[in-house]
Short mmCIF file of C-alpha atoms in Angstrom, two decimals:
data_model
loop_
_atom_site.label_atom_id
_atom_site.label_comp_id
_atom_site.label_asym_id
_atom_site.label_seq_id
_atom_site.Cartn_x
_atom_site.Cartn_y
_atom_site.Cartn_z
CA UNK A 21 152.28 264.94 52.18
CA UNK A 22 150.07 267.19 50.89
CA UNK A 23 150.38 268.55 47.20
CA UNK A 24 150.65 272.75 47.42
CA UNK A 25 148.46 274.92 45.34
CA UNK A 26 149.34 277.33 43.16
CA UNK A 27 151.18 280.87 44.34
CA UNK A 28 149.35 283.53 44.70
CA UNK A 29 152.19 285.64 42.24
CA UNK A 30 152.39 282.54 39.63
CA UNK A 31 147.79 283.69 38.95
CA UNK A 32 148.71 287.20 38.73
CA UNK A 33 152.15 286.90 36.66
CA UNK A 34 149.81 284.33 33.96
CA UNK A 35 146.85 287.36 34.05
CA UNK A 36 149.29 289.97 33.07
CA UNK A 37 150.83 287.87 30.38
CA UNK A 38 146.95 287.08 29.50
CA UNK A 39 145.41 291.06 29.81
CA UNK A 40 149.32 291.55 27.33
CA UNK A 41 148.58 289.27 25.27
CA UNK A 42 144.97 290.02 24.21
CA UNK A 43 146.22 293.59 23.75
CA UNK A 44 148.72 292.61 21.63
CA UNK A 45 145.73 290.81 19.53
CA UNK A 46 143.37 293.41 20.13
CA UNK A 47 146.75 295.83 18.34
CA UNK A 48 147.09 293.55 15.54
CA UNK A 49 143.44 293.01 14.38
CA UNK A 50 143.31 297.46 14.31
CA UNK A 51 145.83 297.71 12.22
CA UNK A 52 144.59 294.85 9.83
CA UNK A 53 141.72 297.15 9.68
CA UNK A 54 143.10 300.03 8.95
CA UNK A 55 145.91 299.60 6.09
CA UNK A 56 143.41 296.79 4.28
CA UNK A 57 141.23 299.51 4.62
CA UNK A 58 137.54 297.65 4.67
CA UNK A 59 135.13 298.97 3.03
CA UNK A 60 131.36 297.25 3.45
CA UNK A 61 129.02 299.34 1.69
CA UNK A 62 131.25 298.79 -1.18
CA UNK A 63 129.86 295.14 -1.49
CA UNK A 64 125.74 297.42 -1.25
CA UNK A 65 126.63 299.08 -4.66
CA UNK A 66 124.44 298.17 -7.17
CA UNK A 67 127.06 296.92 -9.80
CA UNK A 68 127.99 294.38 -7.07
CA UNK A 69 124.47 292.83 -6.75
CA UNK A 70 123.82 292.15 -9.60
CA UNK A 71 127.29 290.68 -10.78
CA UNK A 72 126.04 288.62 -7.87
CA UNK A 73 123.01 287.79 -8.62
CA UNK A 74 124.24 286.99 -12.14
CA UNK A 75 127.02 284.41 -10.17
CA UNK A 76 124.43 282.81 -7.95
CA UNK A 77 121.72 282.22 -10.88
CA UNK A 78 124.44 280.26 -12.64
CA UNK A 79 125.21 278.63 -10.27
CA UNK A 80 122.28 277.49 -9.57
CA UNK A 81 120.98 276.99 -13.69
CA UNK A 82 123.93 274.66 -14.38
CA UNK A 83 124.21 273.53 -18.02
CA UNK A 84 123.48 269.53 -17.91
CA UNK A 85 123.28 269.42 -21.68
CA UNK A 86 125.58 271.51 -24.26
CA UNK A 87 124.14 272.51 -27.78
CA UNK A 88 125.38 273.13 -31.10
CA UNK A 89 124.05 276.12 -32.76
CA UNK A 90 124.15 278.19 -36.32
CA UNK A 91 124.93 281.39 -35.72
CA UNK A 92 123.53 284.10 -37.52
CA UNK A 93 124.43 288.12 -37.20
CA UNK A 94 123.91 291.60 -38.81
CA UNK A 95 125.80 294.63 -37.40
CA UNK A 96 124.92 298.04 -38.17
CA UNK A 97 126.16 301.80 -36.75
CA UNK A 98 125.71 304.01 -34.06
CA UNK A 99 126.52 307.01 -33.01
CA UNK A 100 127.09 308.41 -29.80
CA UNK A 101 125.60 312.12 -29.21
CA UNK A 102 123.92 313.84 -32.30
CA UNK A 103 126.05 316.52 -34.20
CA UNK A 104 124.02 318.76 -35.52
CA UNK A 105 124.67 317.76 -38.52
CA UNK A 106 124.04 313.40 -38.41
CA UNK A 107 122.17 312.56 -41.07
CA UNK A 108 119.54 308.85 -40.08
CA UNK A 109 121.06 306.46 -42.55
CA UNK A 110 118.71 304.82 -45.17
CA UNK A 111 119.15 301.08 -45.32
CA UNK A 112 118.71 299.26 -48.04
CA UNK A 113 116.14 296.05 -47.54
CA UNK A 114 117.35 293.24 -48.89
CA UNK A 115 117.91 288.94 -48.01
CA UNK A 116 119.37 288.68 -45.68
CA UNK A 117 118.68 289.27 -42.06
CA UNK A 118 119.59 293.19 -41.24
CA UNK A 119 118.85 295.86 -38.43
CA UNK A 120 117.34 298.92 -37.96
CA UNK A 121 118.83 301.22 -34.75
CA UNK A 122 116.05 303.90 -34.90
CA UNK A 123 117.11 306.21 -34.01
CA UNK A 124 120.62 306.00 -35.25
CA UNK A 125 122.33 308.05 -32.40
CA UNK A 126 121.91 308.67 -28.83
CA UNK A 127 122.60 309.88 -26.03
CA UNK A 128 124.61 307.66 -22.88
CA UNK A 129 121.43 305.66 -20.95
CA UNK A 130 118.80 306.73 -23.24
CA UNK A 131 116.32 304.47 -24.85
CA UNK A 132 116.36 303.16 -29.05
CA UNK A 133 115.20 300.73 -31.00
CA UNK A 134 116.61 298.00 -32.26
CA UNK A 135 114.34 296.37 -35.40
CA UNK A 136 115.40 292.80 -37.00
CA UNK A 137 114.28 290.93 -40.21
CA UNK A 138 114.74 287.68 -42.27
CA UNK A 139 115.74 286.22 -39.00
CA UNK A 140 115.03 282.40 -38.62
CA UNK A 141 110.95 282.59 -36.98
CA UNK A 142 111.08 281.60 -33.27
CA UNK A 143 114.76 281.46 -32.35
CA UNK A 144 116.97 282.86 -30.20
CA UNK A 145 118.36 286.00 -30.95
CA UNK A 146 120.78 288.40 -28.63
CA UNK A 147 122.49 291.84 -29.53
CA UNK A 148 125.61 292.99 -28.45
CA UNK A 149 127.14 296.37 -28.47
CA UNK A 150 130.91 296.51 -29.78
CA UNK A 151 132.91 299.90 -29.65
CA UNK A 152 136.19 301.24 -30.85
CA UNK A 153 138.05 299.18 -28.88
CA UNK A 154 136.58 296.10 -29.91
CA UNK A 155 135.25 295.64 -26.38
CA UNK A 156 131.80 293.52 -26.52
CA UNK A 157 128.72 294.48 -24.34
CA UNK A 158 125.52 292.14 -24.00
CA UNK A 159 122.35 294.86 -24.35
CA UNK A 160 119.70 293.04 -22.35
CA UNK A 161 116.40 294.28 -23.66
CA UNK A 162 114.36 296.64 -22.07
CA UNK A 163 111.53 294.61 -20.12
CA UNK A 164 113.42 291.23 -20.01
CA UNK A 165 115.78 290.48 -17.10
CA UNK A 166 117.47 287.18 -19.08
CA UNK A 167 120.17 288.58 -22.09
CA UNK A 168 118.11 286.41 -24.97
CA UNK A 169 114.84 287.25 -26.32
CA UNK A 170 112.61 285.02 -28.99
CA UNK A 171 112.48 286.37 -32.09
CA UNK A 172 109.26 286.44 -33.93
CA UNK A 173 107.34 283.63 -36.00
CA UNK A 174 107.79 285.56 -39.44
CA UNK A 175 111.62 286.42 -37.64
CA UNK A 176 111.27 290.25 -37.93
CA UNK A 177 111.74 291.78 -34.28
CA UNK A 178 111.08 295.08 -32.20
CA UNK A 179 113.36 295.49 -29.20
CA UNK A 180 114.27 298.03 -27.27
CA UNK A 181 117.91 298.83 -25.44
CA UNK A 182 120.00 301.35 -23.37
CA UNK A 183 122.55 303.08 -24.68
CA UNK A 184 125.20 302.67 -22.06
CA UNK A 185 127.71 304.89 -20.28
CA UNK A 186 131.58 304.77 -21.56
CA UNK A 187 133.99 307.23 -20.63
CA UNK A 188 134.99 309.63 -23.76
CA UNK A 189 133.23 308.15 -26.59
CA UNK A 190 130.87 310.88 -27.03
CA UNK A 191 131.14 311.38 -31.48
CA UNK A 192 131.97 308.08 -31.60
CA UNK A 193 131.03 305.41 -34.09
CA UNK A 194 130.48 302.72 -32.29
CA UNK A 195 128.72 298.65 -33.28
CA UNK A 196 125.36 297.03 -32.66
CA UNK A 197 125.30 292.95 -33.67
CA UNK A 198 122.33 291.04 -33.49
CA UNK A 199 123.07 287.08 -32.94
CA UNK A 200 120.64 284.45 -33.82
CA UNK A 201 121.22 280.32 -32.72
CA UNK A 202 119.28 277.85 -34.61
CA UNK A 203 119.33 274.78 -32.88
CA UNK A 204 122.25 272.72 -34.57
CA UNK A 205 121.85 268.54 -33.26
CA UNK A 206 120.99 267.02 -30.55
CA UNK A 207 121.41 267.88 -27.49
CA UNK A 208 124.09 266.54 -25.83
CA UNK A 209 126.46 266.14 -22.09
CA UNK A 210 128.30 268.75 -21.46
CA UNK A 211 131.61 268.32 -20.05
CA UNK A 212 130.60 270.36 -16.59
CA UNK A 213 128.05 266.98 -16.60
CA UNK A 214 130.35 264.87 -17.12
CA UNK A 215 133.24 266.39 -14.42
CA UNK A 216 130.32 266.24 -11.75
CA UNK A 217 130.00 262.75 -12.37
CA UNK A 218 133.47 262.32 -12.19
CA UNK A 219 134.29 264.60 -8.67
CA UNK A 220 131.45 262.66 -7.40
CA UNK A 221 132.40 259.31 -7.75
CA UNK A 222 135.79 259.98 -6.39
CA UNK A 223 134.17 261.45 -3.07
CA UNK A 224 131.70 257.89 -2.49
CA UNK A 225 134.79 255.98 -2.70
CA UNK A 226 136.99 258.42 -0.20
CA UNK A 227 134.35 258.31 1.92
CA UNK A 228 133.78 254.39 0.84
CA UNK A 229 138.11 254.75 2.16
CA UNK A 230 137.40 256.76 4.77
CA UNK A 231 135.08 255.03 6.55
CA UNK A 232 137.26 251.19 5.77
CA UNK A 233 139.40 252.63 7.81
CA UNK A 234 138.11 254.36 10.66
CA UNK A 235 136.72 251.26 12.08
CA UNK A 236 139.48 249.88 13.96
CA UNK A 237 140.02 253.12 15.57
CA UNK A 238 136.44 253.70 16.00
CA UNK A 239 135.84 250.48 17.63
CA UNK A 240 138.62 251.02 20.07
CA UNK A 241 137.02 253.90 21.35
CA UNK A 242 133.54 252.96 22.11
CA UNK A 243 135.00 251.09 24.50
CA UNK A 244 136.71 253.45 26.03
CA UNK A 245 134.23 255.66 25.73
CA UNK A 246 131.56 252.99 27.03
CA UNK A 247 134.21 252.56 30.33
CA UNK A 248 133.88 256.26 30.88
CA UNK A 249 129.72 256.26 30.35
CA UNK A 250 130.27 253.32 33.51
CA UNK A 251 132.07 256.18 36.06
CA UNK A 252 129.97 256.86 38.94
CA UNK A 253 128.50 260.58 37.76
CA UNK A 254 129.78 263.24 41.39
CA UNK A 255 128.36 266.21 39.68
CA UNK A 256 125.20 267.14 42.15
CA UNK A 257 121.82 267.03 40.08
CA UNK A 258 121.13 270.17 41.16
CA UNK A 259 124.28 272.40 39.61
CA UNK A 260 123.82 270.56 36.61
CA UNK A 261 120.18 271.62 36.32
CA UNK A 262 121.37 275.48 37.26
CA UNK A 263 124.33 274.94 34.79
CA UNK A 264 121.63 273.66 31.62
CA UNK A 265 119.50 276.95 33.21
CA UNK A 266 122.12 279.49 33.17
CA UNK A 267 123.06 278.16 29.77
CA UNK A 268 121.31 280.71 27.42
CA UNK A 269 121.96 284.20 29.69
CA UNK A 270 125.53 283.10 29.83
CA UNK A 271 124.68 283.01 25.68
CA UNK A 272 123.64 286.31 25.49
CA UNK A 273 125.81 287.80 27.87
CA UNK A 274 128.41 286.40 25.56
CA UNK A 275 126.41 287.79 21.93
CA UNK A 276 126.92 290.62 24.45
CA UNK A 277 130.42 291.71 25.02
CA UNK A 278 131.65 290.05 21.70
CA UNK A 279 129.23 292.35 20.09
CA UNK A 280 131.03 295.72 22.36
CA UNK A 281 134.39 294.48 21.65
CA UNK A 282 133.18 293.73 17.69
CA UNK A 283 133.18 297.62 18.15
CA UNK A 284 135.77 299.12 19.64
CA UNK A 285 137.98 296.99 17.82
CA UNK A 286 136.22 298.75 15.04
CA UNK A 287 136.75 302.16 16.33
CA UNK A 288 139.83 301.79 16.94
CA UNK A 289 140.62 300.70 13.08
CA UNK A 290 138.60 304.02 11.92
CA UNK A 291 141.09 306.43 14.15
CA UNK A 292 139.38 307.10 17.33
CA UNK A 293 143.13 308.40 18.79
CA UNK A 294 140.50 308.89 22.34
CA UNK A 295 138.98 304.99 22.67
CA UNK A 296 142.82 303.97 21.62
CA UNK A 297 144.31 305.61 24.42
CA UNK A 298 141.57 304.97 26.80
CA UNK A 299 142.73 301.85 26.26
CA UNK A 300 146.08 301.54 26.50
CA UNK A 301 145.55 303.48 30.01
CA UNK A 302 143.53 300.19 31.65
CA UNK A 303 146.00 298.17 30.08
CA UNK A 304 148.24 299.95 31.25
CA UNK A 305 146.86 300.25 34.73
CA UNK A 306 145.95 296.88 34.78
CA UNK A 307 149.28 296.04 33.64
CA UNK A 308 150.77 297.87 37.10
CA UNK A 309 148.09 296.73 39.39
CA UNK A 310 149.33 293.02 38.37
CA UNK A 311 152.90 294.15 38.19
CA UNK A 312 152.28 295.26 42.12
CA UNK A 313 150.08 292.68 43.20
CA UNK A 314 153.08 290.60 42.09
CA UNK A 315 155.80 291.84 44.13
CA UNK A 316 153.16 292.11 47.11
CA UNK A 317 152.50 288.41 46.79
CA UNK A 318 156.62 287.43 47.01
CA UNK A 319 156.96 289.71 50.07
CA UNK A 320 154.35 288.66 52.46
CA UNK A 321 154.12 285.10 50.47
CA UNK A 322 154.66 282.76 53.12
CA UNK A 323 157.05 280.52 53.95
CA UNK A 324 156.83 277.81 52.38
CA UNK A 325 155.85 273.66 53.60
CA UNK A 326 157.52 271.14 55.13
CA UNK A 327 157.68 267.79 53.30
CA UNK A 328 157.37 266.33 56.88
CA UNK A 329 153.91 266.65 59.42
CA UNK A 330 153.53 265.71 62.58
#
């Protein structure tokens, strides 16, 4: 008694099913690409690049220690746009920290000079821009990549900042705030560090338990693996060497085919009617050919073999 090979009609039917499944998957991905309206140029926008850089900077410089600060705050007003009747306000020197903006009015994207007096020497300082709604924006000092700067030994500073562009803000009076920070007390381990250490210990003990539980199954599987390795290898050495030699070519060919398929999918998702029609035509031709092959094989198929042979 000899086992029968799969009929040709079954192979044709299987091929037709694969073609239909591939077409359905391609249509689903194309529709999803169109509906989600993916724009790969959006992540390349300058503001988004700045946001990504700030996020990476915060990620790569964790707050291992924390420290309390005594904060000194001083504010002054600033007018967006310079009306014809605008006059520079006079500032009377006082003993407390205060700031002066020159000029006290300017248009968006222009540079203004902020001068501070009576602050503590060699302390961290920061400038904030507060609009009429109360929203606070940190303004970086021109020539620095960080938000903070250091005051002089005598507690003064003179820096330049750029006037932000805020919609419908012409003629409005905003507030510029200067913050001075002086460390108070010794540094302490931050809450983030404690949380990281806790999760590290949790991960270590999870790995220990997983390793202990997996020893018995691993020992059993190792015996089966050793048994399989001890079997005679029936693959000819020549075929094995040829397979290894052709592996890089197969990789390059697969990468090229996948790249072409990806570009085709993007074209369909972007609304390429010509490409969509051509693909539909190819799928239809393949389906008709497979169905015709199926009917031909069923019509001209040989009679089933007898279970008994003389």
